[in-house]
């Protein structure tokens, strides 16, 4: 498989999903669509905050991942194998960690706002 096509189907798809999540965030707490962790689903205020924070981080890091993978695909002399997938995993991991940290900084374990 061509490296650029591989990047488009992995990192490009991730970036497209991040745009969809950013443009169409979930309206209500649900178990199907949105950033769903126990803490994020405690109440509506936390739900909106968590989804807004995650979607922003996800858009940024998926975009960085996509650009980095495209650059890697164009300068690589060998066909890419696992490198774009590592960038996908890092994008998701960093987005989740930053969202959970923001939730801990702004809300108690019971769901009350700190600041």
PDB file of C-alpha atoms in Angstrom:
ATOM      1  CA  UNK A   1       0.000   0.000   0.000  1.00  0.00           C
ATOM      2  CA  UNK A   2       1.242   3.468  -0.817  1.00  0.00           C
ATOM      3  CA  UNK A   3       2.384   5.372   2.304  1.00  0.00           C
ATOM      4  CA  UNK A   4       0.305   8.470   1.534  1.00  0.00           C
ATOM      5  CA  UNK A   5      -2.857   6.388   1.094  1.00  0.00           C
ATOM      6  CA  UNK A   6      -2.085   4.607   4.372  1.00  0.00           C
ATOM      7  CA  UNK A   7      -1.746   7.957   6.153  1.00  0.00           C
ATOM      8  CA  UNK A   8      -4.975   9.225   4.602  1.00  0.00           C
ATOM      9  CA  UNK A   9      -6.882   6.152   5.784  1.00  0.00           C
ATOM     10  CA  UNK A  10      -5.502   6.244   9.333  1.00  0.00           C
ATOM     11  CA  UNK A  11      -4.496   9.731  10.393  1.00  0.00           C
ATOM     12  CA  UNK A  12      -6.759  11.389   7.837  1.00  0.00           C
ATOM     13  CA  UNK A  13      -9.763   9.451   9.108  1.00  0.00           C
ATOM     14  CA  UNK A  14      -8.876  10.389  12.683  1.00  0.00           C
ATOM     15  CA  UNK A  15      -8.665  14.068  11.702  1.00  0.00           C
ATOM     16  CA  UNK A  16     -12.021  13.821   9.902  1.00  0.00           C
ATOM     17  CA  UNK A  17     -13.602  12.278  13.015  1.00  0.00           C
ATOM     18  CA  UNK A  18     -12.166  15.070  15.159  1.00  0.00           C
ATOM     19  CA  UNK A  19     -13.775  17.663  12.867  1.00  0.00           C
ATOM     20  CA  UNK A  20     -17.120  15.844  13.080  1.00  0.00           C
ATOM     21  CA  UNK A  21     -16.934  15.688  16.894  1.00  0.00           C
ATOM     22  CA  UNK A  22     -15.976  19.372  17.032  1.00  0.00           C
ATOM     23  CA  UNK A  23     -18.744  20.515  14.656  1.00  0.00           C
ATOM     24  CA  UNK A  24     -21.443  18.222  16.063  1.00  0.00           C
ATOM     25  CA  UNK A  25     -20.884  17.759  19.800  1.00  0.00           C
ATOM     26  CA  UNK A  26     -23.397  15.640  21.707  1.00  0.00           C
ATOM     27  CA  UNK A  27     -26.376  17.583  23.038  1.00  0.00           C
ATOM     28  CA  UNK A  28     -27.271  15.384  26.009  1.00  0.00           C
ATOM     29  CA  UNK A  29     -25.543  12.806  28.170  1.00  0.00           C
ATOM     30  CA  UNK A  30     -25.694   9.487  26.352  1.00  0.00           C
ATOM     31  CA  UNK A  31     -23.850   6.186  26.135  1.00  0.00           C
ATOM     32  CA  UNK A  32     -23.288   6.224  22.360  1.00  0.00           C
ATOM     33  CA  UNK A  33     -21.695   9.495  21.225  1.00  0.00           C
ATOM     34  CA  UNK A  34     -19.272  11.843  22.936  1.00  0.00           C
ATOM     35  CA  UNK A  35     -16.542  11.766  25.569  1.00  0.00           C
ATOM     36  CA  UNK A  36     -17.926   9.132  27.936  1.00  0.00           C
ATOM     37  CA  UNK A  37     -16.140   8.482  31.198  1.00  0.00           C
ATOM     38  CA  UNK A  38     -17.742   8.048  34.589  1.00  0.00           C
ATOM     39  CA  UNK A  39     -16.753  11.527  35.689  1.00  0.00           C
ATOM     40  CA  UNK A  40     -17.814  13.145  32.407  1.00  0.00           C
ATOM     41  CA  UNK A  41     -21.301  11.677  32.774  1.00  0.00           C
ATOM     42  CA  UNK A  42     -21.923  12.844  36.363  1.00  0.00           C
ATOM     43  CA  UNK A  43     -23.979  15.874  35.348  1.00  0.00           C
ATOM     44  CA  UNK A  44     -24.767  18.107  32.384  1.00  0.00           C
ATOM     45  CA  UNK A  45     -22.224  20.812  33.260  1.00  0.00           C
ATOM     46  CA  UNK A  46     -19.355  18.315  33.411  1.00  0.00           C
ATOM     47  CA  UNK A  47     -20.622  16.616  30.231  1.00  0.00           C
ATOM     48  CA  UNK A  48     -20.504  19.852  28.243  1.00  0.00           C
ATOM     49  CA  UNK A  49     -17.124  20.845  29.706  1.00  0.00           C
ATOM     50  CA  UNK A  50     -15.569  17.409  29.061  1.00  0.00           C
ATOM     51  CA  UNK A  51     -16.835  17.192  25.494  1.00  0.00           C
ATOM     52  CA  UNK A  52     -15.767  20.746  24.679  1.00  0.00           C
ATOM     53  CA  UNK A  53     -12.302  20.162  26.129  1.00  0.00           C
ATOM     54  CA  UNK A  54     -11.844  16.762  24.508  1.00  0.00           C
ATOM     55  CA  UNK A  55     -13.078  17.914  21.107  1.00  0.00           C
ATOM     56  CA  UNK A  56     -10.716  20.886  21.101  1.00  0.00           C
ATOM     57  CA  UNK A  57      -7.728  18.755  22.141  1.00  0.00           C
ATOM     58  CA  UNK A  58      -8.695  15.975  19.761  1.00  0.00           C
ATOM     59  CA  UNK A  59      -8.903  18.402  16.827  1.00  0.00           C
ATOM     60  CA  UNK A  60      -5.497  19.906  17.608  1.00  0.00           C
ATOM     61  CA  UNK A  61      -3.634  16.642  18.180  1.00  0.00           C
ATOM     62  CA  UNK A  62      -5.314  14.774  15.325  1.00  0.00           C
ATOM     63  CA  UNK A  63      -4.312  17.646  13.031  1.00  0.00           C
ATOM     64  CA  UNK A  64      -0.736  17.527  14.261  1.00  0.00           C
ATOM     65  CA  UNK A  65      -0.725  13.749  13.852  1.00  0.00           C
ATOM     66  CA  UNK A  66      -2.088  14.017  10.316  1.00  0.00           C
ATOM     67  CA  UNK A  67       0.483  16.613   9.264  1.00  0.00           C
ATOM     68  CA  UNK A  68       3.347  14.713  10.897  1.00  0.00           C
ATOM     69  CA  UNK A  69       2.304  11.467   9.222  1.00  0.00           C
ATOM     70  CA  UNK A  70       2.011  13.177   5.819  1.00  0.00           C
ATOM     71  CA  UNK A  71       5.484  14.656   6.220  1.00  0.00           C
ATOM     72  CA  UNK A  72       6.794  11.269   7.316  1.00  0.00           C
ATOM     73  CA  UNK A  73       5.163   9.601   4.304  1.00  0.00           C
ATOM     74  CA  UNK A  74       6.692  12.068   1.860  1.00  0.00           C
ATOM     75  CA  UNK A  75      10.246  11.952   3.233  1.00  0.00           C
ATOM     76  CA  UNK A  76      10.335   8.243   4.062  1.00  0.00           C
ATOM     77  CA  UNK A  77      12.376   6.066   1.749  1.00  0.00           C
ATOM     78  CA  UNK A  78      10.638   2.902   2.978  1.00  0.00           C
ATOM     79  CA  UNK A  79       6.966   2.075   3.092  1.00  0.00           C
ATOM     80  CA  UNK A  80       5.412   3.094   6.415  1.00  0.00           C
ATOM     81  CA  UNK A  81       4.104   0.328   8.656  1.00  0.00           C
ATOM     82  CA  UNK A  82       3.439   1.142  12.297  1.00  0.00           C
ATOM     83  CA  UNK A  83       4.500   4.798  12.484  1.00  0.00           C
ATOM     84  CA  UNK A  84       1.162   6.433  11.513  1.00  0.00           C
ATOM     85  CA  UNK A  85      -0.708   4.191  13.961  1.00  0.00           C
ATOM     86  CA  UNK A  86       1.599   5.281  16.787  1.00  0.00           C
ATOM     87  CA  UNK A  87       0.702   8.890  15.954  1.00  0.00           C
ATOM     88  CA  UNK A  88      -3.013   7.968  16.046  1.00  0.00           C
ATOM     89  CA  UNK A  89      -2.629   6.326  19.461  1.00  0.00           C
ATOM     90  CA  UNK A  90      -0.618   9.258  20.824  1.00  0.00           C
ATOM     91  CA  UNK A  91      -3.256  11.727  19.601  1.00  0.00           C
ATOM     92  CA  UNK A  92      -6.015   9.850  21.393  1.00  0.00           C
ATOM     93  CA  UNK A  93      -3.945   9.281  24.520  1.00  0.00           C
ATOM     94  CA  UNK A  94      -2.863  12.910  24.856  1.00  0.00           C
ATOM     95  CA  UNK A  95      -6.434  14.141  24.256  1.00  0.00           C
ATOM     96  CA  UNK A  96      -7.835  11.851  26.961  1.00  0.00           C
ATOM     97  CA  UNK A  97      -5.095  12.692  29.468  1.00  0.00           C
ATOM     98  CA  UNK A  98      -5.485  16.445  28.951  1.00  0.00           C
ATOM     99  CA  UNK A  99      -9.281  16.181  29.272  1.00  0.00           C
ATOM    100  CA  UNK A 100      -9.089  14.134  32.457  1.00  0.00           C
ATOM    101  CA  UNK A 101      -6.572  16.572  33.916  1.00  0.00           C
ATOM    102  CA  UNK A 102      -8.876  19.493  33.071  1.00  0.00           C
ATOM    103  CA  UNK A 103     -11.800  17.671  34.704  1.00  0.00           C
ATOM    104  CA  UNK A 104      -9.748  17.076  37.861  1.00  0.00           C
ATOM    105  CA  UNK A 105      -8.625  20.712  37.930  1.00  0.00           C
ATOM    106  CA  UNK A 106     -12.161  22.093  37.564  1.00  0.00           C
ATOM    107  CA  UNK A 107     -14.492  19.599  39.286  1.00  0.00           C
ATOM    108  CA  UNK A 108     -14.590  17.538  42.463  1.00  0.00           C
ATOM    109  CA  UNK A 109     -15.160  13.778  42.452  1.00  0.00           C
ATOM    110  CA  UNK A 110     -18.812  14.464  43.319  1.00  0.00           C
ATOM    111  CA  UNK A 111     -19.281  16.704  40.299  1.00  0.00           C
ATOM    112  CA  UNK A 112     -19.153  20.147  41.922  1.00  0.00           C
ATOM    113  CA  UNK A 113     -17.216  22.941  40.212  1.00  0.00           C
ATOM    114  CA  UNK A 114     -14.013  23.980  42.004  1.00  0.00           C
ATOM    115  CA  UNK A 115     -13.407  27.400  40.481  1.00  0.00           C
TER     116      UNK A 115
END
